[in-house]
Amino acid sequence: MLKKIIFVTIVAILAYYGSTGLIHIFKKNPPIITDFITCEKAGRPIMESYPRQCLGINEKTYVEIIDNNALNTDPVILSPDLSRPLTNPVTISGEARGFWFFEATFPVKLVDDKGNLIATGTAKAKGDWMTADFVPFTVTINFKNPATKTGELILIKDNPSGLASQDQEIRLPVFFQKMNEVGNKIQTSSSTEKKPANNASTTN
């Protein structure tokens, strides 16, 4: 029994001095932090902003660098089918990377094939936009059919900095239905309506 007590005491003493020694070494030689990655590896607190920020020693923060070029950054349109003519109003839904948004929105434009502005809208995120992942969005645009049959839907990355180097947009071709074509469809539909049968017979 006495041997067991002595053994436990020795282990406890070694554990105490071993841990205090490691703490002393760590304090004497703290990890070198030069950027977000080394800050994160050092176990420093991470702020869940976008981009993420790591709180280093002496309250210095290190911002995570996002390589947008390494990502597929173009938004994706899920509906409507842009191979078919747009109808007014048109509700557009899709997905875009979080950095396309600012305060959960980004601007949208609709132009004809001559670049004339037809309508504008604001795409709104349907989830947490402070991420590098794709975020669902939706926007409804009211417009009048232009004189041209084609145009472009322009999705514009929100750029609160105002720096031209941060500007980014994608242009998607769209089709419009001319007003006379709409009228022809209505007229054709009316003329093909079933008429009541004429059962009267003519006698001489």
PDB file of C-alpha atoms in Angstrom:
ATOM      1  CA  MET A   1       0.000   0.000   0.000  1.00  0.00           C
ATOM      2  CA  LEU A   2       2.832   2.369   0.939  1.00  0.00           C
ATOM      3  CA  LYS A   3       4.584   1.663  -2.373  1.00  0.00           C
ATOM      4  CA  LYS A   4       1.385   2.497  -4.266  1.00  0.00           C
ATOM      5  CA  ILE A   5       1.038   5.842  -2.448  1.00  0.00           C
ATOM      6  CA  ILE A   6       4.678   6.709  -3.171  1.00  0.00           C
ATOM      7  CA  PHE A   7       4.244   5.804  -6.850  1.00  0.00           C
ATOM      8  CA  VAL A   8       1.096   7.940  -7.224  1.00  0.00           C
ATOM      9  CA  THR A   9       2.827  10.856  -5.484  1.00  0.00           C
ATOM     10  CA  ILE A  10       5.828  10.664  -7.821  1.00  0.00           C
ATOM     11  CA  VAL A  11       3.569  10.544 -10.899  1.00  0.00           C
ATOM     12  CA  ALA A  12       1.601  13.564  -9.658  1.00  0.00           C
ATOM     13  CA  ILE A  13       4.816  15.545  -9.047  1.00  0.00           C
ATOM     14  CA  LEU A  14       6.179  14.705 -12.486  1.00  0.00           C
ATOM     15  CA  ALA A  15       2.874  15.617 -14.133  1.00  0.00           C
ATOM     16  CA  TYR A  16       2.761  18.965 -12.323  1.00  0.00           C
ATOM     17  CA  TYR A  17       6.296  20.005 -13.185  1.00  0.00           C
ATOM     18  CA  GLY A  18       5.947  18.659 -16.701  1.00  0.00           C
ATOM     19  CA  SER A  19       2.827  20.730 -17.402  1.00  0.00           C
ATOM     20  CA  THR A  20       4.228  23.896 -15.839  1.00  0.00           C
ATOM     21  CA  GLY A  21       7.402  23.385 -17.832  1.00  0.00           C
ATOM     22  CA  LEU A  22       5.446  23.133 -21.096  1.00  0.00           C
ATOM     23  CA  ILE A  23       3.463  26.239 -20.216  1.00  0.00           C
ATOM     24  CA  HIS A  24       6.700  28.087 -19.496  1.00  0.00           C
ATOM     25  CA  ILE A  25       8.179  26.969 -22.817  1.00  0.00           C
ATOM     26  CA  PHE A  26       5.010  27.979 -24.696  1.00  0.00           C
ATOM     27  CA  LYS A  27       5.002  31.404 -23.072  1.00  0.00           C
ATOM     28  CA  LYS A  28       8.670  31.837 -23.790  1.00  0.00           C
ATOM     29  CA  ASN A  29       8.293  30.708 -27.414  1.00  0.00           C
ATOM     30  CA  PRO A  30       4.761  31.628 -28.578  1.00  0.00           C
ATOM     31  CA  PRO A  31       3.710  30.475 -32.067  1.00  0.00           C
ATOM     32  CA  ILE A  32       4.691  32.792 -34.891  1.00  0.00           C
ATOM     33  CA  ILE A  33       1.564  34.281 -36.490  1.00  0.00           C
ATOM     34  CA  THR A  34       1.929  36.016 -39.823  1.00  0.00           C
ATOM     35  CA  ASP A  35      -1.410  35.455 -41.562  1.00  0.00           C
ATOM     36  CA  PHE A  36      -4.869  33.932 -41.188  1.00  0.00           C
ATOM     37  CA  ILE A  37      -3.658  30.352 -41.687  1.00  0.00           C
ATOM     38  CA  THR A  38      -0.942  30.501 -39.006  1.00  0.00           C
ATOM     39  CA  CYS A  39      -3.347  32.329 -36.699  1.00  0.00           C
ATOM     40  CA  GLU A  40      -5.961  29.588 -37.125  1.00  0.00           C
ATOM     41  CA  LYS A  41      -3.366  26.836 -36.574  1.00  0.00           C
ATOM     42  CA  ALA A  42      -2.290  28.570 -33.366  1.00  0.00           C
ATOM     43  CA  GLY A  43      -5.804  28.042 -32.051  1.00  0.00           C
ATOM     44  CA  ARG A  44      -6.686  31.715 -31.909  1.00  0.00           C
ATOM     45  CA  PRO A  45     -10.373  32.788 -31.957  1.00  0.00           C
ATOM     46  CA  ILE A  46     -12.074  32.907 -35.367  1.00  0.00           C
ATOM     47  CA  MET A  47     -14.744  35.528 -36.115  1.00  0.00           C
ATOM     48  CA  GLU A  48     -17.433  34.116 -38.396  1.00  0.00           C
ATOM     49  CA  SER A  49     -17.607  37.096 -40.731  1.00  0.00           C
ATOM     50  CA  TYR A  50     -17.040  36.988 -44.474  1.00  0.00           C
ATOM     51  CA  PRO A  51     -14.214  36.696 -45.152  1.00  0.00           C
ATOM     52  CA  ARG A  52     -13.401  35.107 -41.802  1.00  0.00           C
ATOM     53  CA  GLN A  53     -11.072  36.926 -39.425  1.00  0.00           C
ATOM     54  CA  CYS A  54      -8.687  35.478 -36.851  1.00  0.00           C
ATOM     55  CA  LEU A  55      -7.920  37.362 -33.645  1.00  0.00           C
ATOM     56  CA  GLY A  56      -4.175  37.154 -33.123  1.00  0.00           C
ATOM     57  CA  ILE A  57      -1.917  38.178 -30.273  1.00  0.00           C
ATOM     58  CA  ASN A  58      -2.259  41.771 -29.021  1.00  0.00           C
ATOM     59  CA  GLU A  59      -5.753  41.982 -30.602  1.00  0.00           C
ATOM     60  CA  LYS A  60      -4.369  42.042 -34.146  1.00  0.00           C
ATOM     61  CA  THR A  61      -6.737  40.549 -36.717  1.00  0.00           C
ATOM     62  CA  TYR A  62      -5.835  38.515 -39.796  1.00  0.00           C
ATOM     63  CA  VAL A  63      -8.331  38.312 -42.667  1.00  0.00           C
ATOM     64  CA  GLU A  64      -8.791  35.096 -44.625  1.00  0.00           C
ATOM     65  CA  ILE A  65      -7.798  35.493 -48.271  1.00  0.00           C
ATOM     66  CA  ILE A  66     -10.393  34.070 -50.664  1.00  0.00           C
ATOM     67  CA  ASP A  67      -9.062  33.093 -54.076  1.00  0.00           C
ATOM     68  CA  ASN A  68     -12.104  33.865 -56.217  1.00  0.00           C
ATOM     69  CA  ASN A  69     -10.214  32.779 -59.336  1.00  0.00           C
ATOM     70  CA  ALA A  70      -9.993  29.258 -57.950  1.00  0.00           C
ATOM     71  CA  LEU A  71     -13.767  29.089 -57.615  1.00  0.00           C
ATOM     72  CA  ASN A  72     -16.539  28.793 -60.144  1.00  0.00           C
ATOM     73  CA  THR A  73     -17.809  32.284 -59.389  1.00  0.00           C
ATOM     74  CA  ASP A  74     -20.553  32.683 -61.991  1.00  0.00           C
ATOM     75  CA  PRO A  75     -24.126  32.700 -60.682  1.00  0.00           C
ATOM     76  CA  VAL A  76     -26.398  29.927 -61.927  1.00  0.00           C
ATOM     77  CA  ILE A  77     -29.946  30.525 -63.184  1.00  0.00           C
ATOM     78  CA  LEU A  78     -32.305  27.705 -62.219  1.00  0.00           C
ATOM     79  CA  SER A  79     -35.510  29.216 -63.586  1.00  0.00           C
ATOM     80  CA  PRO A  80     -37.002  30.328 -65.886  1.00  0.00           C
ATOM     81  CA  ASP A  81     -35.751  28.491 -68.967  1.00  0.00           C
ATOM     82  CA  LEU A  82     -33.834  31.265 -70.749  1.00  0.00           C
ATOM     83  CA  SER A  83     -34.099  29.430 -74.060  1.00  0.00           C
ATOM     84  CA  ARG A  84     -37.780  30.416 -74.138  1.00  0.00           C
ATOM     85  CA  PRO A  85     -39.226  33.962 -74.444  1.00  0.00           C
ATOM     86  CA  LEU A  86     -39.582  35.829 -71.153  1.00  0.00           C
ATOM     87  CA  THR A  87     -43.066  36.691 -69.929  1.00  0.00           C
ATOM     88  CA  ASN A  88     -43.916  39.743 -67.840  1.00  0.00           C
ATOM     89  CA  PRO A  89     -43.441  39.770 -64.910  1.00  0.00           C
ATOM     90  CA  VAL A  90     -40.539  37.342 -64.783  1.00  0.00           C
ATOM     91  CA  THR A  91     -39.350  35.769 -61.531  1.00  0.00           C
ATOM     92  CA  ILE A  92     -35.748  34.641 -61.710  1.00  0.00           C
ATOM     93  CA  SER A  93     -34.307  32.192 -59.223  1.00  0.00           C
ATOM     94  CA  GLY A  94     -30.822  30.784 -59.010  1.00  0.00           C
ATOM     95  CA  GLU A  95     -27.669  30.532 -56.940  1.00  0.00           C
ATOM     96  CA  ALA A  96     -24.661  32.827 -56.541  1.00  0.00           C
ATOM     97  CA  ARG A  97     -21.525  32.764 -54.425  1.00  0.00           C
ATOM     98  CA  GLY A  98     -21.758  34.721 -51.190  1.00  0.00           C
ATOM     99  CA  PHE A  99     -19.277  37.343 -52.375  1.00  0.00           C
ATOM    100  CA  TRP A 100     -21.712  38.417 -55.130  1.00  0.00           C
ATOM    101  CA  PHE A 101     -23.943  39.854 -52.402  1.00  0.00           C
ATOM    102  CA  PHE A 102     -23.656  42.861 -50.141  1.00  0.00           C
ATOM    103  CA  GLU A 103     -26.200  43.101 -47.344  1.00  0.00           C
ATOM    104  CA  ALA A 104     -27.809  40.022 -48.944  1.00  0.00           C
ATOM    105  CA  THR A 105     -28.556  41.667 -52.326  1.00  0.00           C
ATOM    106  CA  PHE A 106     -27.067  42.350 -55.744  1.00  0.00           C
ATOM    107  CA  PRO A 107     -28.415  44.339 -58.744  1.00  0.00           C
ATOM    108  CA  VAL A 108     -29.977  42.873 -61.880  1.00  0.00           C
ATOM    109  CA  LYS A 109     -30.653  44.566 -65.233  1.00  0.00           C
ATOM    110  CA  LEU A 110     -32.600  43.651 -68.348  1.00  0.00           C
ATOM    111  CA  VAL A 111     -31.538  45.267 -71.644  1.00  0.00           C
ATOM    112  CA  ASP A 112     -32.467  44.862 -75.305  1.00  0.00           C
ATOM    113  CA  ASP A 113     -29.989  43.804 -77.980  1.00  0.00           C
ATOM    114  CA  LYS A 114     -28.968  47.448 -78.476  1.00  0.00           C
ATOM    115  CA  GLY A 115     -28.058  47.864 -74.824  1.00  0.00           C
ATOM    116  CA  ASN A 116     -31.117  49.965 -73.963  1.00  0.00           C
ATOM    117  CA  LEU A 117     -32.239  49.503 -70.372  1.00  0.00           C
ATOM    118  CA  ILE A 118     -35.632  47.809 -70.118  1.00  0.00           C
ATOM    119  CA  ALA A 119     -35.927  47.105 -66.399  1.00  0.00           C
ATOM    120  CA  THR A 120     -33.958  46.723 -63.173  1.00  0.00           C
ATOM    121  CA  GLY A 121     -34.348  44.589 -60.094  1.00  0.00           C
ATOM    122  CA  THR A 122     -32.627  43.523 -56.895  1.00  0.00           C
ATOM    123  CA  ALA A 123     -31.785  39.881 -56.287  1.00  0.00           C
ATOM    124  CA  LYS A 124     -32.219  38.897 -52.648  1.00  0.00           C
ATOM    125  CA  ALA A 125     -30.458  36.051 -50.870  1.00  0.00           C
ATOM    126  CA  LYS A 126     -32.634  33.314 -49.408  1.00  0.00           C
ATOM    127  CA  GLY A 127     -30.160  32.284 -46.750  1.00  0.00           C
ATOM    128  CA  ASP A 128     -26.898  33.242 -45.062  1.00  0.00           C
ATOM    129  CA  TRP A 129     -24.920  35.195 -47.673  1.00  0.00           C
ATOM    130  CA  MET A 130     -21.726  35.564 -45.619  1.00  0.00           C
ATOM    131  CA  THR A 131     -20.123  32.471 -47.107  1.00  0.00           C
ATOM    132  CA  ALA A 132     -18.037  31.412 -50.093  1.00  0.00           C
ATOM    133  CA  ASP A 133     -20.625  28.773 -50.974  1.00  0.00           C
ATOM    134  CA  PHE A 134     -23.516  29.162 -53.389  1.00  0.00           C
ATOM    135  CA  VAL A 135     -26.519  30.972 -51.909  1.00  0.00           C
ATOM    136  CA  PRO A 136     -30.056  30.756 -53.361  1.00  0.00           C
ATOM    137  CA  PHE A 137     -31.545  34.032 -54.612  1.00  0.00           C
ATOM    138  CA  THR A 138     -34.692  35.301 -56.282  1.00  0.00           C
ATOM    139  CA  VAL A 139     -35.764  38.490 -58.076  1.00  0.00           C
ATOM    140  CA  THR A 140     -38.975  39.548 -59.822  1.00  0.00           C
ATOM    141  CA  ILE A 141     -38.725  42.002 -62.727  1.00  0.00           C
ATOM    142  CA  ASN A 142     -41.598  43.886 -64.364  1.00  0.00           C
ATOM    143  CA  PHE A 143     -40.915  44.930 -67.933  1.00  0.00           C
ATOM    144  CA  LYS A 144     -42.507  45.902 -71.230  1.00  0.00           C
ATOM    145  CA  ASN A 145     -41.698  43.925 -74.346  1.00  0.00           C
ATOM    146  CA  PRO A 146     -39.079  45.863 -76.317  1.00  0.00           C
ATOM    147  CA  ALA A 147     -38.985  46.327 -80.077  1.00  0.00           C
ATOM    148  CA  THR A 148     -36.203  43.760 -80.372  1.00  0.00           C
ATOM    149  CA  LYS A 149     -36.679  40.023 -80.014  1.00  0.00           C
ATOM    150  CA  THR A 150     -33.485  39.428 -78.045  1.00  0.00           C
ATOM    151  CA  GLY A 151     -31.632  41.039 -75.179  1.00  0.00           C
ATOM    152  CA  GLU A 152     -29.535  40.293 -72.131  1.00  0.00           C
ATOM    153  CA  LEU A 153     -30.112  39.566 -68.471  1.00  0.00           C
ATOM    154  CA  ILE A 154     -27.225  41.133 -66.527  1.00  0.00           C
ATOM    155  CA  LEU A 155     -26.313  39.903 -63.049  1.00  0.00           C
ATOM    156  CA  ILE A 156     -24.010  42.401 -61.336  1.00  0.00           C
ATOM    157  CA  LYS A 157     -21.753  41.622 -58.400  1.00  0.00           C
ATOM    158  CA  ASP A 158     -22.483  44.146 -55.656  1.00  0.00           C
ATOM    159  CA  ASN A 159     -19.409  46.308 -55.179  1.00  0.00           C
ATOM    160  CA  PRO A 160     -19.704  48.629 -52.158  1.00  0.00           C
ATOM    161  CA  SER A 161     -16.037  49.626 -52.501  1.00  0.00           C
ATOM    162  CA  GLY A 162     -16.707  51.446 -55.769  1.00  0.00           C
ATOM    163  CA  LEU A 163     -13.364  50.231 -57.130  1.00  0.00           C
ATOM    164  CA  ALA A 164     -13.455  49.343 -60.815  1.00  0.00           C
ATOM    165  CA  SER A 165     -11.075  46.445 -60.170  1.00  0.00           C
ATOM    166  CA  GLN A 166     -13.781  44.808 -58.061  1.00  0.00           C
ATOM    167  CA  ASP A 167     -16.508  45.097 -60.704  1.00  0.00           C
ATOM    168  CA  GLN A 168     -17.881  41.858 -62.082  1.00  0.00           C
ATOM    169  CA  GLU A 169     -20.982  40.887 -64.048  1.00  0.00           C
ATOM    170  CA  ILE A 170     -22.311  38.141 -66.259  1.00  0.00           C
ATOM    171  CA  ARG A 171     -24.562  38.650 -69.287  1.00  0.00           C
ATOM    172  CA  LEU A 172     -27.042  35.973 -70.266  1.00  0.00           C
ATOM    173  CA  PRO A 173     -28.862  36.064 -73.627  1.00  0.00           C
ATOM    174  CA  VAL A 174     -32.664  36.180 -73.415  1.00  0.00           C
ATOM    175  CA  PHE A 175     -35.593  36.245 -75.831  1.00  0.00           C
ATOM    176  CA  PHE A 176     -38.607  38.526 -75.878  1.00  0.00           C
ATOM    177  CA  GLN A 177     -41.973  37.938 -77.464  1.00  0.00           C
ATOM    178  CA  LYS A 178     -43.011  40.737 -79.815  1.00  0.00           C
ATOM    179  CA  MET A 179     -46.391  42.317 -79.188  1.00  0.00           C
ATOM    180  CA  ASN A 180     -47.709  41.436 -82.664  1.00  0.00           C
ATOM    181  CA  GLU A 181     -46.816  37.797 -82.008  1.00  0.00           C
ATOM    182  CA  VAL A 182     -48.776  37.924 -78.760  1.00  0.00           C
ATOM    183  CA  GLY A 183     -51.736  39.389 -80.664  1.00  0.00           C
ATOM    184  CA  ASN A 184     -51.490  36.729 -83.348  1.00  0.00           C
ATOM    185  CA  LYS A 185     -51.523  34.005 -80.718  1.00  0.00           C
ATOM    186  CA  ILE A 186     -54.629  35.466 -79.090  1.00  0.00           C
ATOM    187  CA  GLN A 187     -56.345  35.836 -82.470  1.00  0.00           C
ATOM    188  CA  THR A 188     -55.426  32.289 -83.477  1.00  0.00           C
ATOM    189  CA  SER A 189     -56.687  30.967 -80.167  1.00  0.00           C
ATOM    190  CA  SER A 190     -60.012  32.814 -80.601  1.00  0.00           C
ATOM    191  CA  SER A 191     -60.513  31.607 -84.178  1.00  0.00           C
ATOM    192  CA  THR A 192     -59.931  27.998 -83.213  1.00  0.00           C
ATOM    193  CA  GLU A 193     -62.527  28.035 -80.449  1.00  0.00           C
ATOM    194  CA  LYS A 194     -65.247  25.455 -81.044  1.00  0.00           C
ATOM    195  CA  LYS A 195     -68.319  27.049 -82.588  1.00  0.00           C
ATOM    196  CA  PRO A 196     -71.850  25.682 -81.971  1.00  0.00           C
ATOM    197  CA  ALA A 197     -73.038  23.359 -84.742  1.00  0.00           C
ATOM    198  CA  ASN A 198     -75.611  24.731 -87.188  1.00  0.00           C
ATOM    199  CA  ASN A 199     -78.320  22.050 -87.371  1.00  0.00           C
ATOM    200  CA  ALA A 200     -80.739  24.056 -89.563  1.00  0.00           C
ATOM    201  CA  SER A 201     -81.452  22.471 -92.972  1.00  0.00           C
ATOM    202  CA  THR A 202     -82.422  24.272 -96.145  1.00  0.00           C
ATOM    203  CA  THR A 203     -85.445  23.072 -98.104  1.00  0.00           C
ATOM    204  CA  ASN A 204     -86.609  24.095-101.499  1.00  0.00           C
TER     205      ASN A 204
END
